[in-house]
PDB file of C-alpha atoms and ligand atoms in Angstrom:
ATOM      1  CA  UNK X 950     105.743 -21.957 -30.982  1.00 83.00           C
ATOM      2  CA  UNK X 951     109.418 -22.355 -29.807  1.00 96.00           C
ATOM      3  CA  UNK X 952     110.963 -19.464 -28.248  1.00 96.00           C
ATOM      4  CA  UNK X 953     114.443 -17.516 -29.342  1.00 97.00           C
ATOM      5  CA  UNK X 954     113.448 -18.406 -33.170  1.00 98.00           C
ATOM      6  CA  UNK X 955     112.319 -15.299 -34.626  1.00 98.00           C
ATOM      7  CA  UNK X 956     113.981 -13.180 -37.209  1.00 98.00           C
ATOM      8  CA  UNK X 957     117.006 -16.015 -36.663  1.00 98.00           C
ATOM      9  CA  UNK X 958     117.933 -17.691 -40.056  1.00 98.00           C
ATOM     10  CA  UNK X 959     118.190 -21.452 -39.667  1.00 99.00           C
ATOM     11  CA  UNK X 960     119.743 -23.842 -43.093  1.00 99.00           C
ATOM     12  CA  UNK X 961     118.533 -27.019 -42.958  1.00 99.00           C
ATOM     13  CA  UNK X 962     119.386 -29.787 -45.833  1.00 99.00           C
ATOM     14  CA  UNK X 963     117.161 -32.660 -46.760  1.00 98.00           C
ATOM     15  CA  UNK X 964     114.580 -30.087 -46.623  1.00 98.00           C
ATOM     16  CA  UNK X 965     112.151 -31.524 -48.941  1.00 98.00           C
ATOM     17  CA  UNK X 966     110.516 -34.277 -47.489  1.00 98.00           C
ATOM     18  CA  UNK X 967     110.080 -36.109 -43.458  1.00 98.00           C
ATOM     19  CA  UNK X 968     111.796 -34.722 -41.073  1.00 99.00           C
ATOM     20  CA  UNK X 969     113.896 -32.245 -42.675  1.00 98.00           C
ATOM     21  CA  UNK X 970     110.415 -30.636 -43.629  1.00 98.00           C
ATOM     22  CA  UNK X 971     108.424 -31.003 -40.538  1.00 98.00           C
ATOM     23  CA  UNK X 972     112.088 -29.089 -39.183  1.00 99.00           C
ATOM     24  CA  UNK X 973     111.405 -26.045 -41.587  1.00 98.00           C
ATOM     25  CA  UNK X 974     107.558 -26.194 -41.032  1.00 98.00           C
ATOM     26  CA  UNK X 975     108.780 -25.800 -36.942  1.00 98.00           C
ATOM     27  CA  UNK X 976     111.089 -23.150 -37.695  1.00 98.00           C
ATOM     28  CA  UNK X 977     109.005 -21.020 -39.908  1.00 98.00           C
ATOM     29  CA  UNK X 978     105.984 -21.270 -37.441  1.00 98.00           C
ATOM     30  CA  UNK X 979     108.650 -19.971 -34.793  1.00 98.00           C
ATOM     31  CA  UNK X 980     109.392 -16.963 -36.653  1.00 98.00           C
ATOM     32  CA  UNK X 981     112.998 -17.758 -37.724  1.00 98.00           C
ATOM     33  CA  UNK X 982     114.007 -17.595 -41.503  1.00 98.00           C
ATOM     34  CA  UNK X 983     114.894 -20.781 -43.358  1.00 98.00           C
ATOM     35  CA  UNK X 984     117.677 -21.546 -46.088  1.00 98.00           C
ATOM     36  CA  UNK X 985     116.655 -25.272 -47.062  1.00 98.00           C
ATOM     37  CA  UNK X 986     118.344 -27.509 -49.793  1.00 98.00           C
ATOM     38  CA  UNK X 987     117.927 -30.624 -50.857  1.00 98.00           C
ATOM     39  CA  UNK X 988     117.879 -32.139 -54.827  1.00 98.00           C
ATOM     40  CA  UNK X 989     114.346 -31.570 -54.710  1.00 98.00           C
ATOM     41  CA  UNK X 990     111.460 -29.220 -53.952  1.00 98.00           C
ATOM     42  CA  UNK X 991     108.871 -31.686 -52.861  1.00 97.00           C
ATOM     43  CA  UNK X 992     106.822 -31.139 -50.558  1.00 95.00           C
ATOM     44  CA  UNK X 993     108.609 -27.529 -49.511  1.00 97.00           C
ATOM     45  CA  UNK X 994     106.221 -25.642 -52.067  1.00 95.00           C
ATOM     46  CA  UNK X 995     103.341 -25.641 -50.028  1.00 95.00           C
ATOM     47  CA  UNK X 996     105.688 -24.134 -46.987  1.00 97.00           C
ATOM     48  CA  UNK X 997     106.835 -21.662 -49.648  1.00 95.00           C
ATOM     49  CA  UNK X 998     102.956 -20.556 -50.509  1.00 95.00           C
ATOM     50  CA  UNK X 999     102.596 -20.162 -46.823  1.00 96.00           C
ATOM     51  CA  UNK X1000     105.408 -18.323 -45.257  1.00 97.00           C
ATOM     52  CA  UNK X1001     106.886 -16.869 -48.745  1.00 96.00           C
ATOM     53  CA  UNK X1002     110.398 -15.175 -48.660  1.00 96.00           C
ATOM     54  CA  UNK X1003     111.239 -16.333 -45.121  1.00 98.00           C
ATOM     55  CA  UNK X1004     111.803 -19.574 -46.430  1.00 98.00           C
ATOM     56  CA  UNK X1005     114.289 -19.505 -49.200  1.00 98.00           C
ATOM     57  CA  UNK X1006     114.978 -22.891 -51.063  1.00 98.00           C
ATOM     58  CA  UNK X1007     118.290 -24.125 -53.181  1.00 98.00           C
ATOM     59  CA  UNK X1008     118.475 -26.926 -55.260  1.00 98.00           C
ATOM     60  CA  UNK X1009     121.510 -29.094 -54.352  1.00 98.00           C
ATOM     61  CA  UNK X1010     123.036 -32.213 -53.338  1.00 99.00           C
ATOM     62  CA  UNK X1011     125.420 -31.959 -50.301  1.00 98.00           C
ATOM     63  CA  UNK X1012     127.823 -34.522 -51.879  1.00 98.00           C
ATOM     64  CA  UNK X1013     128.805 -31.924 -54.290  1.00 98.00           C
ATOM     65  CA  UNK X1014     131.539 -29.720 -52.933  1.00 98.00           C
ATOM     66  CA  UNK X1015     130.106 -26.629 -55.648  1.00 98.00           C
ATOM     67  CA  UNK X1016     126.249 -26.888 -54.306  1.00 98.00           C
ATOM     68  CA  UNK X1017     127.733 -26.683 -50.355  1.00 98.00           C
ATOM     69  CA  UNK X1018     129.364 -23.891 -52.041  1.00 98.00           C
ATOM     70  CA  UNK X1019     126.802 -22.112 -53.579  1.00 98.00           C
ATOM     71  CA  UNK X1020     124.437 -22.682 -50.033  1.00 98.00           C
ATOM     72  CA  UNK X1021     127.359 -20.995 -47.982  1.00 98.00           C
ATOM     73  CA  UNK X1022     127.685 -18.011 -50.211  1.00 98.00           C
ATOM     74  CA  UNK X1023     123.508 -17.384 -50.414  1.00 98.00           C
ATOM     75  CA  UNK X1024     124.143 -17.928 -45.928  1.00 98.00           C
ATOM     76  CA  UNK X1025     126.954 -15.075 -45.836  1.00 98.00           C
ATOM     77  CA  UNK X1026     124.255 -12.869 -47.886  1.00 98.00           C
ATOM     78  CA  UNK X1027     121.317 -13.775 -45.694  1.00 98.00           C
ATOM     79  CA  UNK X1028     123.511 -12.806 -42.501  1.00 91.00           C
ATOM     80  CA  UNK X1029     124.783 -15.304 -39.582  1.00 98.00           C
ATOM     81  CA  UNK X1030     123.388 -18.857 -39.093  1.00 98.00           C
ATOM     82  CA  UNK X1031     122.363 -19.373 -35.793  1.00 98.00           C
ATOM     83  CA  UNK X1032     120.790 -23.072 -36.342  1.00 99.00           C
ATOM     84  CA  UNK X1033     122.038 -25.375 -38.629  1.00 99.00           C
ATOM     85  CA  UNK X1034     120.598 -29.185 -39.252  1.00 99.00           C
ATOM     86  CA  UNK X1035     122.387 -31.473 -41.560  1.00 99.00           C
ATOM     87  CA  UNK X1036     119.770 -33.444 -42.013  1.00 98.00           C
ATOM     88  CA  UNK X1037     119.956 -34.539 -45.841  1.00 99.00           C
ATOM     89  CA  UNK X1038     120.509 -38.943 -45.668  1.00 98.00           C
ATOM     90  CA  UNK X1039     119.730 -42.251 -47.228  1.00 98.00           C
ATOM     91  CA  UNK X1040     119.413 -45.969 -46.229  1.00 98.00           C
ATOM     92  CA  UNK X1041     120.458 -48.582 -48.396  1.00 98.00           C
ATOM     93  CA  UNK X1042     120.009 -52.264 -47.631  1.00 98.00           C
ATOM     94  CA  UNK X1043     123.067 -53.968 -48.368  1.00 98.00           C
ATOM     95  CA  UNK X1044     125.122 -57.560 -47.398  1.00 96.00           C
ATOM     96  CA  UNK X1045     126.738 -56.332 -44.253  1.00 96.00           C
ATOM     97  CA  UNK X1046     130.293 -57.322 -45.573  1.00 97.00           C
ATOM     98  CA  UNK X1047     129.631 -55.042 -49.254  1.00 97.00           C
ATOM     99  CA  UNK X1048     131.717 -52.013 -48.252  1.00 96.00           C
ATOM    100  CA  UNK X1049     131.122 -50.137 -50.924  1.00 98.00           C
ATOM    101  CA  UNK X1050     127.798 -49.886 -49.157  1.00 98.00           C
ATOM    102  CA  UNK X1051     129.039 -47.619 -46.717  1.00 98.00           C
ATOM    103  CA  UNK X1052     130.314 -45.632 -48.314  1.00 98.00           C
ATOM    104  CA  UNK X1053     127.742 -44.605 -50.543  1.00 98.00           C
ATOM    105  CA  UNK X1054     126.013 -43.927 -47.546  1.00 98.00           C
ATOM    106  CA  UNK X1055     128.549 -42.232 -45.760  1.00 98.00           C
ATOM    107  CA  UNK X1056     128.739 -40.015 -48.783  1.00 98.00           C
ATOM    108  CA  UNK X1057     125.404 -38.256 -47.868  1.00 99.00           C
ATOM    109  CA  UNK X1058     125.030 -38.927 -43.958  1.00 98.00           C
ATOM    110  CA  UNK X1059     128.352 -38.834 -42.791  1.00 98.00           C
ATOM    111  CA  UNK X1060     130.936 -36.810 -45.221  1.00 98.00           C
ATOM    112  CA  UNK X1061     127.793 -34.821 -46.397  1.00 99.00           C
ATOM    113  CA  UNK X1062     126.584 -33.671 -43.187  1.00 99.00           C
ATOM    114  CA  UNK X1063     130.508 -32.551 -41.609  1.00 99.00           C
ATOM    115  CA  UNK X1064     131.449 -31.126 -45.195  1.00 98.00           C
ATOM    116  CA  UNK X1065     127.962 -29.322 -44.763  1.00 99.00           C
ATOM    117  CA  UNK X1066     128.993 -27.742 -41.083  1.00 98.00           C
ATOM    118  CA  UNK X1067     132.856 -27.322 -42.539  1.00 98.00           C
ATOM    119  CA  UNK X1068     131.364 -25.150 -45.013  1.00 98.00           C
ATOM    120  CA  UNK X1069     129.166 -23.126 -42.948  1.00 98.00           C
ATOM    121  CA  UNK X1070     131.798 -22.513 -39.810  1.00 97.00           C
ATOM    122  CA  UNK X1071     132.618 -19.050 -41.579  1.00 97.00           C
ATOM    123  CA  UNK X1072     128.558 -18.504 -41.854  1.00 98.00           C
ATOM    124  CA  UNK X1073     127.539 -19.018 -38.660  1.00 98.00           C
ATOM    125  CA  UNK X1074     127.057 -16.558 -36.086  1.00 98.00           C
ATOM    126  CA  UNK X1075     129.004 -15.880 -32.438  1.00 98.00           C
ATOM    127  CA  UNK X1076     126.732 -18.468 -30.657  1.00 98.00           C
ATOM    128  CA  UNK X1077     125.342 -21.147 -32.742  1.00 98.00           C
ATOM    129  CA  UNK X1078     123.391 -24.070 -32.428  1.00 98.00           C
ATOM    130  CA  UNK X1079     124.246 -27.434 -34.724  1.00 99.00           C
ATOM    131  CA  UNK X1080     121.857 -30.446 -34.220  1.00 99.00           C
ATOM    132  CA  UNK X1081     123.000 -33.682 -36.512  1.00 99.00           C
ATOM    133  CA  UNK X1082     120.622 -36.456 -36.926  1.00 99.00           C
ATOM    134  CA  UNK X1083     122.039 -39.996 -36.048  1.00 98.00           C
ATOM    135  CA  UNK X1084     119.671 -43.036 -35.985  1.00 98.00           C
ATOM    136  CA  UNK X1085     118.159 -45.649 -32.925  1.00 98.00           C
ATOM    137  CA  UNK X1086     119.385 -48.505 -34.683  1.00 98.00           C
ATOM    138  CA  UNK X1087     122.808 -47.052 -33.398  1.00 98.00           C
ATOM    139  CA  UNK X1088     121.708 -48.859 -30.033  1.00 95.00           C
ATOM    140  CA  UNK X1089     120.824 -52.319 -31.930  1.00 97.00           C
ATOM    141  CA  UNK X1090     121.113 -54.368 -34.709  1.00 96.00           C
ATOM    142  CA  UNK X1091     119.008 -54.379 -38.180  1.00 96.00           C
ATOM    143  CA  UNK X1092     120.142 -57.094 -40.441  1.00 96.00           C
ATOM    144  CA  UNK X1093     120.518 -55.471 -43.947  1.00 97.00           C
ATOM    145  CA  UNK X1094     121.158 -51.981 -42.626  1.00 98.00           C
ATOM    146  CA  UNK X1095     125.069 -52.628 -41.094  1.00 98.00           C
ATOM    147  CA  UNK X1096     126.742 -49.997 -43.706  1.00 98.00           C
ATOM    148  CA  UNK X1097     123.981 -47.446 -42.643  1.00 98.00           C
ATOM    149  CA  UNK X1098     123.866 -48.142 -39.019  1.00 98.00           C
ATOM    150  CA  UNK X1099     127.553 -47.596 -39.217  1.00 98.00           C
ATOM    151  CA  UNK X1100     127.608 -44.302 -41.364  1.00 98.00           C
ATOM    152  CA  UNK X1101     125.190 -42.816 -38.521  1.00 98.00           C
ATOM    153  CA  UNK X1102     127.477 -43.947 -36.000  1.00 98.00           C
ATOM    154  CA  UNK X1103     130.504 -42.633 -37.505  1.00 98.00           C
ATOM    155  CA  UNK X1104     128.732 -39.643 -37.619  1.00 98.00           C
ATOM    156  CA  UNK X1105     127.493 -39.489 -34.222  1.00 98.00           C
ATOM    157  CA  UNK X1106     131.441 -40.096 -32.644  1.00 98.00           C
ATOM    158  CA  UNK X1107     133.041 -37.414 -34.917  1.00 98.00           C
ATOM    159  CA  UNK X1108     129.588 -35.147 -33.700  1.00 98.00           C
ATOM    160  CA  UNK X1109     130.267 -35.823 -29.760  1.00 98.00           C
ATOM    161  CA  UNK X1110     134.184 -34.749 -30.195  1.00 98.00           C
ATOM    162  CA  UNK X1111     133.502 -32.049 -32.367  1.00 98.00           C
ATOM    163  CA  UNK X1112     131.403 -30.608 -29.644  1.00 98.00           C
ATOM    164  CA  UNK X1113     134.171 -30.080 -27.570  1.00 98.00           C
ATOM    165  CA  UNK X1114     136.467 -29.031 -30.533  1.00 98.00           C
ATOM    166  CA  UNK X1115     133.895 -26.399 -31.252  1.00 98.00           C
ATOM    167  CA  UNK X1116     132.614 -24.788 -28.220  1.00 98.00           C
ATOM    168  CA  UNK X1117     134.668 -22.417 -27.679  1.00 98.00           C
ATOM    169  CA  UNK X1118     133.787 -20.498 -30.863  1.00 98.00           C
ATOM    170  CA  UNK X1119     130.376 -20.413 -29.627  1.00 98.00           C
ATOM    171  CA  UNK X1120     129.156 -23.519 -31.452  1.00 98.00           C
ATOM    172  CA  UNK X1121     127.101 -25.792 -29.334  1.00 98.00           C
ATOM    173  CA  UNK X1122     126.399 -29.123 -31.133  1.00 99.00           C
ATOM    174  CA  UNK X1123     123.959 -32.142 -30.443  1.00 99.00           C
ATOM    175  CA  UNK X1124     122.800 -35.307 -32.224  1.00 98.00           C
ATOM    176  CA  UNK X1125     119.070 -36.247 -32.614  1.00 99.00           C
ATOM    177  CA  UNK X1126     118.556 -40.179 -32.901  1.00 98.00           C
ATOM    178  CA  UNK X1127     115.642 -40.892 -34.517  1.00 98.00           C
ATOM    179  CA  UNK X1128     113.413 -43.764 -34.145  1.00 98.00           C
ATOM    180  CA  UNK X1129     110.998 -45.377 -37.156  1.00 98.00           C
ATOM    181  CA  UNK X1130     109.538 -42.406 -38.360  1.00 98.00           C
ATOM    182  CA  UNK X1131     106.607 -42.325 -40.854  1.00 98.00           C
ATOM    183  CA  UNK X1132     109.342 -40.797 -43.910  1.00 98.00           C
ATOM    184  CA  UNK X1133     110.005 -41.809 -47.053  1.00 98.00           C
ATOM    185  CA  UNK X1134     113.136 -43.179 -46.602  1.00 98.00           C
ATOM    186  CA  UNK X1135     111.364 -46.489 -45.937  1.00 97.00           C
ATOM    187  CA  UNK X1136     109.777 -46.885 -49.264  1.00 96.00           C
ATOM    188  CA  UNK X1137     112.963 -46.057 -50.531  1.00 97.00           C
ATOM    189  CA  UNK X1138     114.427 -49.371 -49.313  1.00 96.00           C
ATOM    190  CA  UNK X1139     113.311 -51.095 -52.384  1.00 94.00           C
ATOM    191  CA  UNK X1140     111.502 -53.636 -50.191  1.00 96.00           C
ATOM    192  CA  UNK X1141     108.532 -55.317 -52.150  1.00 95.00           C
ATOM    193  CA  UNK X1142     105.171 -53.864 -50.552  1.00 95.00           C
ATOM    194  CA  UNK X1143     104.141 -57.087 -47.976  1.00 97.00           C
ATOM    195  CA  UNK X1144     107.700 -57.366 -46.864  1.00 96.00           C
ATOM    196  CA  UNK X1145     107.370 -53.505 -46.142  1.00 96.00           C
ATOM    197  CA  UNK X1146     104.679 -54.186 -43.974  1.00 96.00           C
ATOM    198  CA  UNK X1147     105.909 -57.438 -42.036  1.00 97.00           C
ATOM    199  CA  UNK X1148     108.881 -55.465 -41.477  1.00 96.00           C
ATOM    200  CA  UNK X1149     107.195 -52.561 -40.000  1.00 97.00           C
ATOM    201  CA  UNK X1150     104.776 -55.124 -38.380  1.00 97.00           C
ATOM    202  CA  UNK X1151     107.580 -56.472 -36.446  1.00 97.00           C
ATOM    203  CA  UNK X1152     108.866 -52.853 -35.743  1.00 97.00           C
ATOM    204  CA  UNK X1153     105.524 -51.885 -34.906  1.00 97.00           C
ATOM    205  CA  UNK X1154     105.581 -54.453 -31.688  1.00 97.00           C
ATOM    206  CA  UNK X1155     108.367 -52.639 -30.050  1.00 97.00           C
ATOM    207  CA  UNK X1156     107.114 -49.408 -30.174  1.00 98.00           C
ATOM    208  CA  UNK X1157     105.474 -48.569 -27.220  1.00 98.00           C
ATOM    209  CA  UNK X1158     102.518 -46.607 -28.247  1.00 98.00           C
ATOM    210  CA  UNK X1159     102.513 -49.259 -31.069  1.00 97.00           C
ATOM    211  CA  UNK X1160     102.902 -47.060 -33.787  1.00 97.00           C
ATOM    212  CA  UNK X1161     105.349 -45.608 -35.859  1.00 98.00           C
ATOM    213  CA  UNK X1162     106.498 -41.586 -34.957  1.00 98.00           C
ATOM    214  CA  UNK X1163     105.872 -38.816 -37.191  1.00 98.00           C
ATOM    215  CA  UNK X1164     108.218 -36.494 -38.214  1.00 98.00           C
ATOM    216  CA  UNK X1165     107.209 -33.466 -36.179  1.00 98.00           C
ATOM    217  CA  UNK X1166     107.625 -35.418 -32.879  1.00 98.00           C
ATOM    218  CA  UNK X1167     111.348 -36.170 -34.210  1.00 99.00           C
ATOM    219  CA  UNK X1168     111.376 -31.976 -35.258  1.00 99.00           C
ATOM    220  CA  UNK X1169     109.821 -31.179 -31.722  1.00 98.00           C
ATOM    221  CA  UNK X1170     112.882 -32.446 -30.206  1.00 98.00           C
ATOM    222  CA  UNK X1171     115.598 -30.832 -33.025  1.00 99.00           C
ATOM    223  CA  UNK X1172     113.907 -27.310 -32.326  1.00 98.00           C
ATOM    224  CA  UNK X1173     114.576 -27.734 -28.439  1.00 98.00           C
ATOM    225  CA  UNK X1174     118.457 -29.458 -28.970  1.00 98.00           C
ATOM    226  CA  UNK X1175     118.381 -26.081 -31.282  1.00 98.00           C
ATOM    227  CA  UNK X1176     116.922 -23.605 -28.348  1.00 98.00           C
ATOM    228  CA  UNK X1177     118.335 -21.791 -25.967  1.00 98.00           C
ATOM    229  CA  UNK X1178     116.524 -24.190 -23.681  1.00 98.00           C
ATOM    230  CA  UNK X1179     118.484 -26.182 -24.435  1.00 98.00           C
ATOM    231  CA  UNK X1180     121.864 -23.908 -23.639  1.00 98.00           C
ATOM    232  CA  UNK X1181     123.980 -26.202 -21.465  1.00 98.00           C
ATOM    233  CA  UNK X1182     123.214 -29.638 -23.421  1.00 98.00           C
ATOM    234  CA  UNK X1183     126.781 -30.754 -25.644  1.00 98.00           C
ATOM    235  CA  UNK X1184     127.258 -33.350 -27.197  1.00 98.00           C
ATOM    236  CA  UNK X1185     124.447 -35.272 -26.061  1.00 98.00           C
ATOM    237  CA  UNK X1186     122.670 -38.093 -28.729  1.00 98.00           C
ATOM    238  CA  UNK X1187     118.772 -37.427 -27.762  1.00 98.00           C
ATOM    239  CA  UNK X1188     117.393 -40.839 -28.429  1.00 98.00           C
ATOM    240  CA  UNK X1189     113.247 -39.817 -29.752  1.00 98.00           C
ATOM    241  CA  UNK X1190     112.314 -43.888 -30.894  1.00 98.00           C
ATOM    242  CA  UNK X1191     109.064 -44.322 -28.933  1.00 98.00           C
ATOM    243  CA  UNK X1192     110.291 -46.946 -26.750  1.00 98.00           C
ATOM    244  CA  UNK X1193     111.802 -48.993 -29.224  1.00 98.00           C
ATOM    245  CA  UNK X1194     115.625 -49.471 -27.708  1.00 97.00           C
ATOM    246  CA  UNK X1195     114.192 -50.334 -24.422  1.00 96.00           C
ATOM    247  CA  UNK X1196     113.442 -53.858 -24.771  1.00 89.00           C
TER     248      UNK X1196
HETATM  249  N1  NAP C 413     112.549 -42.147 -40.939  1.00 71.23           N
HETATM  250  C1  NAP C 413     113.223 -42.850 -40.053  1.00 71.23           C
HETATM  251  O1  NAP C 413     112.709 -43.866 -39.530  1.00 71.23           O
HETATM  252  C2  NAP C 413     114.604 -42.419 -39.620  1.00 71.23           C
HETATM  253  C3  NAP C 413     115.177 -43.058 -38.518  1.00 71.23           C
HETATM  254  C4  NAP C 413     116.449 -42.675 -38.119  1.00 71.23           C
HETATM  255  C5  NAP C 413     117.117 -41.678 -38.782  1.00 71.23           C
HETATM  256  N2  NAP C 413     116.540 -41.055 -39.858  1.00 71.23           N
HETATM  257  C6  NAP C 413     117.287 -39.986 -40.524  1.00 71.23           C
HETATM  258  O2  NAP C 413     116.474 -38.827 -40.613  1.00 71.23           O
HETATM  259  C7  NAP C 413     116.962 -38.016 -41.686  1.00 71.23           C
HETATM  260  C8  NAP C 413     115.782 -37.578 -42.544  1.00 71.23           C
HETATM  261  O3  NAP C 413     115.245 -38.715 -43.196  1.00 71.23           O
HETATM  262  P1  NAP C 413     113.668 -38.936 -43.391  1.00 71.23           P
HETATM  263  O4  NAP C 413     113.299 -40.108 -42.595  1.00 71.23           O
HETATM  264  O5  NAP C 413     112.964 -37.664 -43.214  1.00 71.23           O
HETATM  265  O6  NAP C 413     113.645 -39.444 -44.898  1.00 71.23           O
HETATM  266  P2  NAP C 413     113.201 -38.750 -46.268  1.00 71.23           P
HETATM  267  O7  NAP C 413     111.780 -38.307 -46.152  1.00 71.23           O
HETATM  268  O8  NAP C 413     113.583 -39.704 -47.322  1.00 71.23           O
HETATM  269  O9  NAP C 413     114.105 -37.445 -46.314  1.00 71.23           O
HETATM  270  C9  NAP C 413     115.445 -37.462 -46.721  1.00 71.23           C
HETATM  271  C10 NAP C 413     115.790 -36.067 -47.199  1.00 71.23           C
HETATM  272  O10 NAP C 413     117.162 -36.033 -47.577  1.00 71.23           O
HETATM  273  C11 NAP C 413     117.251 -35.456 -48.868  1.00 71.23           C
HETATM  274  N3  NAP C 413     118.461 -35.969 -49.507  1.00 71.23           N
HETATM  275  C12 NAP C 413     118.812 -37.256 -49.742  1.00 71.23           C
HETATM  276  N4  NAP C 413     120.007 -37.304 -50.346  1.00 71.23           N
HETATM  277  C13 NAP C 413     120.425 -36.036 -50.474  1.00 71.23           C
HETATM  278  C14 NAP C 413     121.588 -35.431 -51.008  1.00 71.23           C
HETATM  279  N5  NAP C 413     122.569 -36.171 -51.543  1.00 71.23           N
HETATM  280  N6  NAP C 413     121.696 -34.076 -50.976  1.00 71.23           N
HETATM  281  C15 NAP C 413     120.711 -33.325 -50.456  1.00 71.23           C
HETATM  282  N7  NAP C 413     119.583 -33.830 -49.927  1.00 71.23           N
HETATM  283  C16 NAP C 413     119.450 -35.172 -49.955  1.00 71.23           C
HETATM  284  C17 NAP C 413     115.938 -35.815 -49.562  1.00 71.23           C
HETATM  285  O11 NAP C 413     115.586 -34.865 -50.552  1.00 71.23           O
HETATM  286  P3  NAP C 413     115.870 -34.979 -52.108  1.00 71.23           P
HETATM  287  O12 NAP C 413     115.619 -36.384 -52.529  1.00 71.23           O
HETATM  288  O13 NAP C 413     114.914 -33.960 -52.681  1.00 71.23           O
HETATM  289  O14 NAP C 413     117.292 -34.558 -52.252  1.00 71.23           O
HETATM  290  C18 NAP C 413     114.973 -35.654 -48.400  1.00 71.23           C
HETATM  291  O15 NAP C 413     114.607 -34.298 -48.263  1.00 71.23           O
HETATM  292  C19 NAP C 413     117.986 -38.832 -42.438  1.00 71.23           C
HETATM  293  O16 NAP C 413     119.281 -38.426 -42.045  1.00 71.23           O
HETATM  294  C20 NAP C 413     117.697 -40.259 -41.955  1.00 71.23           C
HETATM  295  O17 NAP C 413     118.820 -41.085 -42.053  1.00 71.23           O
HETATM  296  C21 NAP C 413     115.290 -41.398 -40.294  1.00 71.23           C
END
């Protein structure tokens, strides 16, 4: 489906569920071979009944230093990454002043996605493609979600510099933003079930097909940041929201 995949082995985390898995369903269906973690399976078993040993998965959580540990070691065995997507996160809502909010959630999206790439550096092969995953709400506001706006957009500066630190070992690294996506991770909010759906009702009215994306449009643009289409894009943030920073 996307070209320069095949036989290439590609470690994704947050594998098991959204994006991270319509990213390993991409990547399989290119050819490439996957390394996915995350705490749980999920939905990666039916992936695994359909492309067997070219997708390998590892239980593990990638705010534990031993689990990054054990992924890099099972990487140097496999051979040299070529794609890597840090994908594993969480939202929280939280008072914007509770701090301790943040850093919960820069536990998993910020500190677990860099200690995820510090780990690999030694795995990955001469010319390698990194694509992080920021957010759209890095371009507005969402009252409730300050401490995870602000993990994502920690993550995105330290991502844009790093690009430069980087590319001369052959490591070319991007930043996909996504927009509301049809995931889990809203559910997760805790939001009682008709405030779930005003909320996305409002959301809904700034999207400009009017509906919220699915994860495979948001993988779509991870596989190209990944490609060697996409060969002389650095440290670009590639904003995939449907329309919904625009007005
Ligand atoms: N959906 C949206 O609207 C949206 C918008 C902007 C950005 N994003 C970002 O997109 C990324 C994917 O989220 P999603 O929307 O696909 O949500 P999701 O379906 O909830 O997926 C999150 C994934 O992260 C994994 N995960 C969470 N904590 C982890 C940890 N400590 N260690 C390892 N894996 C962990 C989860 O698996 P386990 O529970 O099995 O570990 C799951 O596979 C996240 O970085 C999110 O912040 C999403």
């Amino acid at each position: 489906m996307f070209e320069g995949f095949e036989n290439r082995l590609a470690v994704v985390t947050g594998a098991s569920s959204g994006i991270g898995l319509a990213t390993v369903d991409r990547l399989l269906a290119s050819g490439a071979r996957v390394l996915a973690m995350s705490r749980t399976m999920g939905e990666l078993d039916s992936l695994q009944s359909r492309y067997g040993d070219t997708l390998e998965w590892m239980k593990g959580d990638v705010t534990q230093s031993a689990d990054l540990g054990a992924l890099s070691e099972r990487a140097h065995q496999m051979g040299p990454v070529d794609f890597l997507v840090p994908n594993a996160g969480i939202a929280e809502l939280a008072n914007g002043l509770e701090v301790s909010a943040f850093e919960r959630q820069w536990a998993v999206n910020g500190a677990g996605a860099l200690n995820t790439l510090s780990i690999m550096r030694e795995r990955l092969a001469k010319s390698a493609s990194v694509v992080f995953i920021g957010t759209f709400l890095s371009q507005v506001t969402f009252p409730g979600l300050a401490a995870y706006i602000a993990s994502k957009t920690a993550l995105k500066a330290h991502a844009r510099t790093l690009a430069v630190e980087l590319a001369a070992s052959g490591i070319r690294i991007n930043i996909v933003s996504p927009g509301p996506t049809a995931t889990a991770i809203w559910s997760s909010l805790g939001l009682p079930e008709d405030q779930l759906s005003a909320v996305a009702g409002r959301v809904n009215q700034r999207l400009l097909p009017g509906c919220f994306l699915e994860p495979a449009a948001i993988a779509d643009a991870i596989m190209f940041l990944l490609s060697p289409a996409a060969r002389g894009i650095y440290g670009q943030d590639l904003i995939v929201d449907n329309g919904y920073t625009l007005q």
